[in-house]
Coordinates of C-alpha atoms and ligand atoms in Angstrom, one line a residue:
Chain A
M1 CA 0.3 0.2 0.3
V2 CA 1.4 3.6 -0.6
T3 CA 1.0 5.8 2.1
S4 CA 1.0 9.3 2.0
D5 CA 2.6 11.8 3.9
I6 CA -0.1 13.7 4.8
T7 CA -0.9 11.5 8.0
V8 CA -3.7 11.2 10.2
P9 CA -2.7 13.7 12.7
R10 CA -1.8 16.4 10.4
R11 CA -5.3 16.1 9.1
I12 CA -7.0 16.9 12.3
Y13 CA -4.6 18.9 12.4
H14 CA -5.6 21.3 9.4
W15 CA -9.5 20.2 9.9
V16 CA -8.9 22.0 14.1
D17 CA -7.0 25.0 12.7
F18 CA -9.4 25.3 9.4
V19 CA -13.0 25.1 11.6
S20 CA -11.0 27.3 15.0
V21 CA -9.0 30.4 12.5
V22 CA -13.1 30.9 10.4
A23 CA -14.8 30.6 14.1
L24 CA -12.1 33.3 15.4
I25 CA -12.1 35.5 11.9
I26 CA -16.0 35.8 11.8
T27 CA -15.6 36.8 16.2
G28 CA -13.1 39.1 16.0
W29 CA -14.6 40.9 13.4
Y30 CA -17.2 41.2 15.4
I31 CA -15.2 42.9 18.3
Y32 CA -14.0 45.4 15.9
M33 CA -17.2 46.1 14.3
P34 CA -20.3 45.2 16.4
F35 CA -23.6 45.6 14.8
S36 CA -26.2 47.3 16.8
W37 CA -28.8 45.6 15.2
A38 CA -29.0 42.5 16.2
P39 CA -28.2 43.1 20.1
G40 CA -27.5 40.9 22.7
L41 CA -24.0 39.2 20.9
M42 CA -20.6 40.8 22.2
G43 CA -20.3 38.4 25.6
T44 CA -21.4 35.4 23.4
M45 CA -18.8 36.4 20.9
R46 CA -16.2 37.2 23.2
M47 CA -17.2 33.8 24.7
I48 CA -17.0 31.8 21.2
H49 CA -13.2 33.8 20.6
F50 CA -12.0 32.9 23.5
V51 CA -12.8 28.8 23.6
F52 CA -11.8 28.5 20.0
M53 CA -8.5 30.5 21.5
Y54 CA -8.1 28.0 23.2
I55 CA -8.3 25.0 21.0
F56 CA -6.2 27.1 18.4
T57 CA -3.2 27.7 20.5
I58 CA -3.6 24.5 21.7
N59 CA -3.7 22.8 18.4
L60 CA -0.4 24.5 17.2
M61 CA 0.9 23.6 20.6
L62 CA 0.3 20.3 18.8
R63 CA 1.2 20.6 15.3
I64 CA 5.0 21.8 15.9
Y65 CA 5.4 19.4 18.5
Y66 CA 4.1 16.5 16.0
G67 CA 6.7 18.2 13.4
F68 CA 9.4 17.8 15.4
F69 CA 8.9 14.8 17.0
G70 CA 6.1 13.3 14.9
K71 CA 6.9 11.0 11.7
T72 CA 6.8 13.1 9.1
G73 CA 9.7 15.8 11.0
D74 CA 9.1 18.0 8.8
W75 CA 9.3 21.4 10.6
E76 CA 11.8 22.8 8.5
R77 CA 8.5 23.8 6.7
F78 CA 7.5 26.7 9.4
I79 CA 10.8 28.2 9.3
K80 CA 12.6 27.1 5.7
L81 CA 12.4 29.1 2.3
D82 CA 13.4 27.4 -0.9
I83 CA 14.5 30.9 -2.6
S84 CA 16.9 30.7 -5.5
K85 CA 17.0 33.1 -8.7
D86 CA 15.6 29.9 -10.7
T87 CA 12.9 28.8 -8.2
I88 CA 11.2 32.2 -8.3
V89 CA 11.9 32.9 -12.1
W90 CA 9.9 29.6 -12.6
S91 CA 7.6 29.9 -10.0
L92 CA 6.3 33.1 -11.8
K93 CA 6.1 31.5 -14.6
H94 CA 4.3 28.6 -14.0
Y95 CA 1.6 31.1 -11.5
L96 CA 1.5 33.4 -14.5
L97 CA 1.9 32.6 -17.6
F98 CA 1.2 29.1 -17.2
R99 CA 4.0 27.5 -17.9
D100 CA 5.0 23.8 -17.0
C101 CA 7.3 23.5 -14.3
P102 CA 11.2 22.6 -15.7
E103 CA 12.1 20.8 -11.9
K104 CA 9.4 19.4 -9.9
G105 CA 8.0 20.3 -6.6
R106 CA 9.9 23.8 -6.9
C107 CA 8.1 26.0 -8.6
G108 CA 5.8 26.9 -4.9
V109 CA 8.0 29.5 -3.9
F110 CA 4.5 31.8 -3.4
Q111 CA 3.1 28.7 -1.5
N112 CA 6.2 28.2 0.7
I113 CA 7.0 31.8 1.3
A114 CA 3.0 31.8 2.5
H115 CA 2.8 29.1 4.7
V116 CA 6.0 30.1 6.6
V117 CA 5.0 33.6 7.0
I118 CA 1.4 32.4 7.9
V119 CA 2.8 29.9 10.2
N120 CA 4.8 32.9 12.0
L121 CA 1.6 34.8 12.1
F122 CA -0.4 31.7 14.1
F123 CA 2.3 32.6 16.6
L124 CA 2.3 36.5 16.7
Q125 CA -1.7 36.4 17.0
I126 CA -1.4 33.9 19.7
V127 CA 1.0 36.6 21.6
T128 CA -1.3 39.5 20.7
G129 CA -4.1 37.6 21.6
F130 CA -2.9 36.9 25.6
L131 CA -1.9 40.3 25.6
L132 CA -5.0 41.4 25.1
Y133 CA -6.5 38.4 27.4
Y134 CA -4.9 40.3 30.5
P135 CA -4.4 44.0 30.1
E136 CA -4.1 44.4 33.3
S137 CA -0.8 41.9 34.5
R138 CA 2.3 44.2 35.4
L139 CA 3.9 40.3 34.2
L140 CA 3.1 41.0 30.6
S141 CA 3.4 44.8 30.8
G142 CA 7.2 45.1 29.6
L143 CA 5.7 42.9 26.2
T144 CA 3.2 45.5 26.0
Y145 CA 5.1 48.7 26.5
Y146 CA 7.8 46.7 23.9
L147 CA 4.9 45.9 21.3
G148 CA 4.0 50.2 21.2
G149 CA 1.2 49.7 24.2
L150 CA -2.6 48.2 23.9
T151 CA -3.3 50.0 21.4
M152 CA -0.8 49.2 19.1
V153 CA -1.3 45.6 20.3
R154 CA -5.0 45.4 19.2
S155 CA -3.8 46.4 15.5
I156 CA -1.6 44.0 15.2
H157 CA -4.1 41.7 16.4
F158 CA -7.0 43.6 13.6
F159 CA -3.8 43.7 11.2
F160 CA -3.5 40.2 11.0
M161 CA -6.8 39.2 11.0
W162 CA -7.1 40.8 7.6
V163 CA -4.0 39.6 6.4
M164 CA -5.2 35.7 7.5
V165 CA -8.5 36.0 5.0
C166 CA -6.1 37.0 2.0
F167 CA -3.9 33.7 3.1
I168 CA -7.5 31.8 3.3
I169 CA -8.3 33.2 0.5
V170 CA -5.3 32.8 -2.1
H171 CA -4.5 29.4 -0.5
H172 CA -6.9 28.0 -1.0
Y173 CA -7.1 29.1 -4.7
M174 CA -4.2 27.9 -5.0
A175 CA -4.0 24.5 -3.8
M176 CA -7.5 23.9 -5.2
A177 CA -6.0 24.7 -8.9
E178 CA -2.6 23.3 -8.0
E179 CA -2.8 20.2 -6.0
F180 CA -6.4 19.2 -6.1
D181 CA -5.2 15.7 -4.8
K182 CA -3.8 17.4 -1.7
V183 CA -6.8 18.9 -1.1
K184 CA -8.9 15.6 -1.6
L185 CA -6.4 14.0 0.6
M186 CA -6.2 17.2 3.3
F187 CA -9.4 17.7 4.2
F188 CA -10.8 13.7 3.3
G189 CA -8.3 11.5 3.4
V190 CA -9.1 10.1 0.0
G191 CA -6.5 10.3 -3.5
K192 CA -6.3 8.9 -7.1
E193 CA -3.9 7.2 -5.6
K194 CA -2.4 8.8 -2.5
P195 CA 1.0 9.9 -3.8
K196 CA 4.2 10.9 -1.5
L197 CA 3.8 13.7 -0.4
T198 CA 7.0 14.5 -1.3
E199 CA 6.2 14.7 -5.2
L200 CA 2.9 16.2 -4.5
D201 CA 3.6 19.5 -1.6
V202 CA 5.9 21.9 -4.2
S203 CA 6.5 24.4 -0.9
M204 CA 8.3 21.8 1.0
P205 CA 11.9 22.4 1.2
A206 CA 15.1 20.6 -0.8
G207 CA 16.0 19.6 3.0
A208 CA 12.9 17.4 4.3
K209 CA 12.3 16.0 1.3
A210 CA 15.1 14.4 1.4
K211 CA 14.6 12.7 4.7
A212 CA 10.9 12.4 3.4
K213 CA 12.1 10.2 0.4
K214 CA 14.0 7.7 2.6
Chain B
M1 CA 0.2 70.0 65.6
D2 CA 0.7 73.3 64.4
I3 CA -1.6 72.2 61.4
L4 CA -4.1 71.3 63.2
K5 CA -4.3 75.6 64.2
E6 CA -4.9 75.9 60.4
L7 CA -7.4 73.4 59.9
V8 CA -9.9 74.7 62.4
A9 CA -9.4 78.1 61.0
K10 CA -11.1 76.1 58.1
E11 CA -13.4 74.5 59.4
I12 CA -11.8 71.1 59.4
N13 CA -11.8 68.5 62.3
R14 CA -8.8 66.7 62.9
R15 CA -10.6 63.4 62.2
D16 CA -11.3 64.7 58.7
F17 CA -7.8 65.8 58.3
T18 CA -6.6 62.0 59.2
K19 CA -9.1 60.4 57.4
L20 CA -7.9 62.8 54.2
C21 CA -4.6 61.9 55.1
A22 CA -4.9 57.6 55.4
A23 CA -7.1 58.2 51.3
V24 CA -3.6 59.7 50.3
A25 CA -1.7 56.4 52.0
A26 CA -4.8 54.1 50.1
V27 CA -4.3 55.5 46.4
F28 CA -0.4 54.0 46.3
G29 CA -1.3 50.9 48.8
M30 CA 0.8 52.0 51.9
P31 CA 1.0 50.4 54.8
K32 CA -2.0 52.6 57.1
A33 CA 0.3 53.4 59.8
F34 CA 2.2 55.8 56.7
S35 CA -0.9 57.9 57.0
K36 CA 1.2 59.4 59.9
D37 CA 4.2 61.0 57.7
I38 CA 1.1 61.9 55.0
A39 CA 0.4 64.4 58.3
F40 CA 3.7 65.3 58.6
A41 CA 4.1 65.7 55.0
A42 CA 1.4 68.3 55.6
E43 CA 2.9 70.1 58.7
N44 CA 5.8 70.1 57.0
A45 CA 4.1 71.6 53.8
M46 CA 3.7 74.8 55.6
K47 CA 6.9 74.9 56.5
K48 CA 6.8 75.9 52.6
P49 CA 8.7 74.3 50.2
A50 CA 9.1 76.2 47.2
V51 CA 6.9 75.2 44.4
I52 CA 7.8 76.5 40.5
W53 CA 4.7 75.5 38.3
L54 CA 6.0 76.6 34.6
E55 CA 3.4 77.1 31.8
G56 CA 4.2 76.0 28.7
Q57 CA 1.5 75.6 25.1
D58 CA -1.4 75.0 27.4
C59 CA -4.9 76.4 27.6
A60 CA -4.6 77.1 31.6
G61 CA -7.1 74.3 32.2
C62 CA -4.9 72.3 34.5
S63 CA -4.0 75.1 37.2
E64 CA -8.0 75.8 36.2
S65 CA -9.0 71.8 37.0
L66 CA -6.5 71.9 40.3
L67 CA -8.4 75.6 41.5
A68 CA -12.0 74.6 41.2
S69 CA -11.2 71.1 43.2
I70 CA -14.6 71.6 45.8
N71 CA -13.1 73.1 48.9
P72 CA -12.0 72.5 51.4
S73 CA -10.0 69.8 50.2
V74 CA -6.6 68.3 50.5
A75 CA -5.9 70.3 47.0
E76 CA -6.6 73.5 48.8
I77 CA -4.5 72.7 51.9
V78 CA -1.8 72.1 49.8
L79 CA -1.9 74.5 48.1
D80 CA -2.8 77.4 50.4
T81 CA 0.5 75.6 52.6
L82 CA 2.9 75.0 49.5
S83 CA 5.1 78.4 48.8
I84 CA 4.2 78.6 45.2
R85 CA 7.1 81.0 44.2
Y86 CA 6.4 80.9 40.2
H87 CA 3.2 80.9 38.5
E88 CA 1.8 82.5 35.6
T89 CA -1.6 82.2 36.2
I90 CA -1.9 82.8 39.8
M91 CA 1.1 85.0 40.8
A92 CA 1.0 88.1 41.7
G93 CA 4.0 89.4 40.9
S94 CA 5.0 90.0 36.7
G95 CA 7.8 90.5 34.1
Y96 CA 11.3 91.3 36.2
V97 CA 10.0 90.4 40.0
A98 CA 8.5 87.4 38.7
E99 CA 11.6 85.8 36.3
K100 CA 13.9 87.5 39.2
A101 CA 11.4 85.1 41.9
R102 CA 11.9 82.1 39.4
E103 CA 15.7 82.4 39.6
D104 CA 16.0 82.9 43.0
T105 CA 14.5 80.3 43.9
I106 CA 16.6 77.9 41.9
K107 CA 19.4 78.8 43.4
E108 CA 17.6 77.8 46.4
G109 CA 17.2 74.4 44.5
G110 CA 14.9 71.6 45.9
Y111 CA 11.7 72.8 44.9
V112 CA 8.9 71.2 43.1
L113 CA 8.7 71.7 39.7
V114 CA 5.4 71.5 37.8
V115 CA 5.0 71.8 34.2
E116 CA 1.9 72.0 32.4
G117 CA 1.4 72.3 28.7
S118 CA 4.4 71.0 25.7
I119 CA 7.6 72.3 24.4
P120 CA 7.4 73.4 20.6
T121 CA 9.9 71.3 19.0
A122 CA 9.7 72.6 15.5
D123 CA 10.9 76.2 16.2
D124 CA 11.5 77.8 19.4
R125 CA 9.6 81.1 18.9
F126 CA 6.0 79.5 19.3
C127 CA 6.7 79.5 23.2
M128 CA 8.2 82.5 24.5
I129 CA 8.5 83.9 27.9
A130 CA 10.2 86.7 29.1
E131 CA 12.2 86.9 25.1
K132 CA 13.3 83.2 25.9
P133 CA 12.6 79.9 24.8
F134 CA 10.3 78.0 27.1
R135 CA 12.3 75.1 26.5
E136 CA 15.8 76.9 27.5
I137 CA 13.1 78.2 31.0
L138 CA 12.0 74.5 31.1
L139 CA 15.9 72.7 30.9
E140 CA 17.2 75.7 32.8
T141 CA 14.3 75.2 36.4
A142 CA 15.0 71.1 35.6
K143 CA 18.7 71.5 36.8
N144 CA 18.3 72.0 40.1
A145 CA 14.5 70.4 40.8
A146 CA 14.1 67.9 43.9
V147 CA 11.2 66.4 41.4
I148 CA 9.7 67.2 38.3
I149 CA 5.9 66.6 37.7
A150 CA 4.2 66.5 34.7
V151 CA 0.9 67.1 34.3
G152 CA -2.0 67.4 31.8
S153 CA -1.8 65.7 28.8
C154 CA 0.2 68.3 26.6
A155 CA 3.3 68.1 29.5
T156 CA 3.5 64.1 29.1
F157 CA 4.8 62.2 25.5
S158 CA 3.4 63.0 22.8
G159 CA 1.9 66.6 22.9
G160 CA -1.6 66.4 23.3
I161 CA -4.0 68.9 21.3
P162 CA -0.7 71.0 20.8
G163 CA 1.2 68.0 19.4
A164 CA -1.6 67.8 17.1
T165 CA -0.4 71.4 15.5
P166 CA 2.2 72.9 13.8
S167 CA 4.7 73.9 16.8
K168 CA 5.0 69.6 17.4
G169 CA 4.8 70.2 20.4
R170 CA 5.9 66.8 22.8
G171 CA 6.0 66.5 26.7
V172 CA 8.9 67.1 29.3
T173 CA 10.5 63.5 29.4
H174 CA 11.1 64.4 25.8
F175 CA 13.7 67.1 26.7
I176 CA 14.6 65.6 30.4
K177 CA 16.1 62.5 29.8
D178 CA 18.9 62.7 32.8
K179 CA 15.7 63.0 35.8
P180 CA 12.8 61.4 36.8
V181 CA 9.6 63.3 35.5
I182 CA 6.7 61.7 37.0
N183 CA 3.7 61.8 34.1
L184 CA 0.2 62.6 35.4
P185 CA -1.7 62.6 31.9
S186 CA -5.5 63.8 31.5
C187 CA -6.8 66.5 29.8
P188 CA -7.4 68.4 32.1
L189 CA -5.3 67.4 35.1
K190 CA -7.1 64.9 38.2
P191 CA -6.2 67.6 40.6
S192 CA -6.2 64.4 43.5
R193 CA -3.6 62.9 41.6
L194 CA -1.5 66.0 41.2
V195 CA -1.5 66.3 45.2
A196 CA -1.8 62.5 46.4
T197 CA 1.8 62.6 44.6
V198 CA 3.1 65.6 46.2
M199 CA 1.9 64.7 49.2
Y200 CA 3.7 61.0 48.8
F201 CA 7.2 63.1 47.4
L202 CA 7.1 65.2 50.4
A203 CA 6.3 62.2 52.7
S204 CA 9.0 59.6 51.7
G205 CA 11.0 61.4 50.0
K206 CA 10.9 59.9 46.7
A207 CA 8.9 59.6 42.9
P208 CA 5.6 56.5 43.7
E209 CA 5.9 53.2 41.7
M210 CA 5.4 54.4 38.2
D211 CA 5.1 52.2 34.5
K212 CA 6.8 52.2 31.3
Y213 CA 5.6 55.4 30.8
G214 CA 6.3 57.3 33.9
R215 CA 2.7 57.4 35.0
P216 CA 2.1 56.5 38.9
L217 CA 0.8 52.6 38.8
A218 CA -1.5 53.8 41.9
F219 CA -3.4 56.0 39.5
Y220 CA -2.7 54.0 36.2
S221 CA -2.8 50.3 36.5
T222 CA -6.4 49.5 35.3
L223 CA -8.0 49.4 32.0
L224 CA -10.5 51.9 32.0
H225 CA -13.2 49.4 29.6
E226 CA -12.8 46.4 32.7
N227 CA -14.3 48.7 35.6
C228 CA -16.7 51.1 33.5
P229 CA -19.7 51.9 34.7
R230 CA -21.7 50.4 31.0
R231 CA -19.6 47.5 30.3
G232 CA -22.8 45.1 31.3
H233 CA -24.2 46.9 28.2
F234 CA -21.1 45.7 26.4
E235 CA -21.6 42.5 27.1
R236 CA -25.0 42.3 26.0
G237 CA -24.2 44.2 22.7
E238 CA -25.9 47.0 23.5
F239 CA -24.6 49.9 21.7
V240 CA -25.3 53.8 21.2
T241 CA -25.8 54.4 17.6
D242 CA -28.1 57.4 17.7
W243 CA -27.5 60.0 20.3
N244 CA -31.1 61.5 19.5
D245 CA -32.2 57.7 20.7
S246 CA -33.1 58.3 24.5
G247 CA -33.9 54.7 25.0
Q248 CA -29.4 54.3 24.2
R249 CA -28.7 56.3 27.1
E250 CA -26.9 54.6 29.4
Y251 CA -25.5 52.3 26.2
C252 CA -21.9 51.3 25.7
L253 CA -20.5 54.3 24.1
L254 CA -18.2 51.9 22.2
L255 CA -19.4 53.2 18.3
K256 CA -19.1 56.4 19.2
G257 CA -15.9 56.5 19.4
C258 CA -14.9 55.1 23.1
K259 CA -11.1 54.8 23.9
G260 CA -12.1 52.6 26.5
P261 CA -10.7 49.1 25.9
K262 CA -6.9 51.0 24.9
T263 CA -6.8 53.7 28.6
Y264 CA -4.9 53.2 31.7
T265 CA -6.5 54.8 33.8
D266 CA -8.1 55.0 37.1
C267 CA -11.3 57.3 36.1
A268 CA -14.3 54.4 36.7
Q269 CA -12.8 54.2 40.0
V270 CA -12.2 57.2 41.5
W271 CA -14.5 60.2 40.1
W272 CA -13.7 64.0 38.7
N273 CA -14.2 67.0 40.9
D274 CA -14.2 65.0 44.1
G275 CA -16.5 62.0 42.8
A276 CA -18.9 64.2 41.0
N277 CA -18.8 62.3 37.6
F278 CA -16.6 61.7 35.1
C279 CA -16.3 61.3 30.8
I280 CA -18.3 58.2 30.8
N281 CA -20.9 58.0 33.8
A282 CA -21.9 61.7 31.8
G283 CA -23.3 60.1 28.0
A284 CA -19.3 60.4 26.9
P285 CA -16.8 58.3 25.5
C286 CA -13.7 58.2 26.7
S287 CA -11.5 60.2 24.5
G288 CA -8.7 58.6 26.1
C289 CA -6.7 61.7 27.4
S290 CA -4.7 59.6 29.6
Q291 CA -2.8 57.5 27.0
P292 CA 0.3 58.5 25.1
E293 CA -2.0 57.7 22.5
F294 CA -3.7 61.5 22.9
Y295 CA -4.6 63.5 20.7
N296 CA -3.0 61.7 16.9
V297 CA -3.6 58.4 17.3
F298 CA -7.5 57.9 18.8
S299 CA -8.5 61.4 16.3
P300 CA -11.5 61.1 15.1
L301 CA -12.8 61.4 19.0
Y302 CA -15.8 60.0 18.2
E303 CA -15.3 57.6 16.3
K304 CA -13.9 53.9 16.3
Q305 CA -11.4 53.4 14.3
Q306 CA -8.1 50.5 14.1
T307 CA -5.0 52.0 13.0
F308 CA -1.0 51.8 12.9
N309 CA 1.3 55.1 13.4
I310 CA 3.0 55.8 11.1
G311 CA 5.1 59.3 11.7
P312 CA 4.2 61.2 13.9
N313 CA 1.1 63.1 12.8
T314 CA 0.4 60.3 10.4
T315 CA -1.8 57.4 11.2
V316 CA -3.1 55.0 8.6
N317 CA -6.7 53.1 9.0
L318 CA -7.0 49.1 9.3
D319 CA -9.9 49.2 8.3
T320 CA -9.0 50.3 5.3
V321 CA -6.2 48.3 4.3
G322 CA -7.4 45.2 4.9
R323 CA -10.8 45.8 2.7
T324 CA -7.9 46.6 0.0
M325 CA -5.6 43.8 0.7
M326 CA -8.8 41.6 0.8
G327 CA -10.3 43.3 -2.5
V328 CA -7.2 42.7 -4.0
A329 CA -6.5 39.3 -3.1
G330 CA -10.2 39.0 -4.3
A331 CA -9.7 39.8 -7.9
G332 CA -6.1 38.5 -8.0
V333 CA -7.3 35.3 -7.8
I334 CA -10.6 35.1 -9.7
V335 CA -8.2 36.9 -12.5
H336 CA -5.7 34.0 -12.1
G337 CA -8.5 31.6 -12.4
L338 CA -10.0 33.2 -15.3
G339 CA -6.6 33.7 -17.3
R340 CA -5.7 29.8 -16.1
L341 CA -9.3 28.3 -17.8
A342 CA -8.4 30.7 -21.0
S343 CA -4.6 29.3 -21.2
K344 CA -5.8 26.0 -21.1
S345 CA -8.6 26.3 -23.5
N346 CA -6.1 26.9 -25.9
D347 CA -3.9 24.5 -24.6
E348 CA -6.5 21.9 -26.2
E349 CA -6.7 24.1 -29.2
E350 CA -3.5 23.7 -29.9
Ligands
HEM1 C1 -5.6 32.9 14.8 C2 -7.1 34.4 14.1 C3 -7.4 34.8 15.1 C4 -8.1 36.3 14.3 C5 -8.9 36.3 12.9 C6 -8.4 37.5 15.7 C7 -9.1 38.8 15.1 C8 -9.3 38.9 16.3 C9 -10.2 40.5 16.9 C10 -10.4 41.0 14.7 C11 -10.4 40.8 17.2 C12 -10.8 42.3 17.9 C13 -9.6 43.3 17.7 C14 -10.4 44.6 18.4 O1 -10.5 45.0 17.6 O2 -10.3 45.0 19.7 C15 -10.1 40.7 18.0 C16 -9.9 40.1 19.9 C17 -9.4 39.4 20.9 N1 -8.5 38.3 20.7 FE1 -8.5 37.7 18.5 N2 -8.4 36.6 16.7 C18 -7.2 35.1 16.7 C19 -7.1 34.7 17.9 C20 -6.5 34.4 19.0 C21 -6.1 34.0 20.0 C22 -5.3 33.4 19.1 C23 -6.2 34.8 20.8 C24 -5.9 34.0 22.5 C25 -4.7 34.3 22.9 C26 -7.3 35.8 20.9 C27 -8.0 36.6 21.8 C28 -8.2 37.7 20.9 C29 -8.8 38.5 23.0 C30 -8.2 38.2 23.9 C31 -9.1 39.3 22.0 C32 -9.8 40.7 22.6 C33 -11.2 41.1 23.1 C34 -12.0 42.1 23.8 O3 -11.5 43.3 23.2 O4 -12.9 42.3 24.2 N3 -7.4 35.8 19.7 N4 -9.5 38.8 17.8
SF4_2 S1 -18.1 52.6 27.4 FE1 -16.2 52.4 26.5 S2 -15.3 51.6 28.4 FE2 -17.5 51.4 28.7 S3 -17.5 49.2 28.7 FE3 -18.3 50.8 26.5 S4 -16.5 50.5 25.0 FE4 -15.6 49.7 27.5
SF4_3 S1 -12.8 59.1 30.9 FE1 -11.1 58.8 29.4 S2 -11.0 61.1 28.2 FE2 -12.3 61.4 30.4 S3 -10.8 61.6 31.8 FE3 -10.5 59.4 31.9 S4 -9.0 59.2 30.5 FE4 -9.7 61.1 30.3

């Protein structure tokens, strides 16, 4: 049987992450700009935001643990970029002019960048979120000050929401258009022939790929 | 105690006085025994420690606020008993005599320096007193001061309202970096804060414990939004949207630009003018006057906003930025999808 690198834990992570980010965006948006035509929601919306912020945080921590000690050991994906003149030119041609990729799996510079950015953004979102959660904490006030005060922390948290909205739009479009097999794998665990991640995953850095191939 | 005679003349009894001293001790979280020191401080104040009160680019509102405290208050006692050597609004002397008084006091040293109003950074000529730039007056007066207290939003941080003018007014800490400055921001100064800070300083000889912005923790460690009387309406999602709708009178002011969620102040616990009222209770959204972001970053006052401060007088609205980003991403995806379809059908034709 051909096994896939998109293992069950990774799929569970992706589902939980997807649901909680969507919930956090909807509730966060409401917290920022509550509509007055449907009163009575703020308490509930904040409650949902706080429940999902824990789910989201724990989920990410588990994923990072899995990245280091799990079966796929793909932690490099969180920080490593496969950028060179070649890959950038190939990716541009591939995405803008719809050329075929000269070297399989190395035309995903933009997906690659987006992944690295988004993981770190999640992390910063958690940090700013907890600063907002404990606004009167003496312990955390130093970090809040360093980031430019509570107003700035709120703005950063809010701005990242927009970045995430954009990420969700672009990431899912690209995934559906370029790697539909992978999408099916990620969400439903079904694929035509359960291909290996290394062949599918255009955004995986070379080092991790070599490791996974072994 | 000498001070009692004085107080009797003002019709305050010993008990009231002890209560006031205990109150001052309490706001700084000092043990009750310390209130005796506060009493001594008040008595010491009879020996008239000197005060120099400088006014830069201001409206004298802070002075007014202090002088208008309801009598007879600690404020009045301290004001009457401190020897105010120089105060542009209330001193009788003028011209050469007044400046001489300031210079003599500087020579004596060990005085309390209170600064009200901002200092121009764009050009010294925006604020000249006795043909001298205010900036120089401040630096020269600060040198021998025992303690420097910057009062009101103009004298602190980015200069409050004058900070938003072409004079680019800035607070005291912008100029004095080698000495601790106690910041008491708010527009105007809250009298009880100045009085308590002066009393504390006279009693303990040092500045009270302060936060990263040099504001005494006693007044600026709680978030207004966490203690607001309208918080229940916030949680229930009831917001004022129409000033004319009397049904909304008690509702949360968030959508009318309330800065309570970003403002550290004790306004909700310690009301203004000896407990008369405060902005939010009176129906006005908090304008965040005790924050460094006031006035630039927090304007417009009556609108909810989320901004990045990208320059001293420039902010970008993140809502606009975000919506634009989302629009570009969405449009990009659609165009790209169409292009993809077109190129696919081209391939097929070939
Ligand atoms: C990952 C996606 C997330 C998004 C898109 C998001 C979005 C938002 C937005 C837009 C706001 C409103 C900000 C404002 O206008 O003041 C907000 C508030 C908040 N968020 Fe998040 N957030 C996310 C994750 C988190 C996490 C992980 C935490 C905690 C660790 C968190 C904690 C909070 C808190 C405490 C508030 C303040 C609530 C209030 O002011 O009543 N958020 N969030
Ligand atoms: S009025 Fe302002 S401080 Fe009070 S609950 Fe509403 S937003 Fe918070
Ligand atoms: S409620 Fe806000 S605007 Fe009013 S005095 Fe307090 S900090 Fe200033």
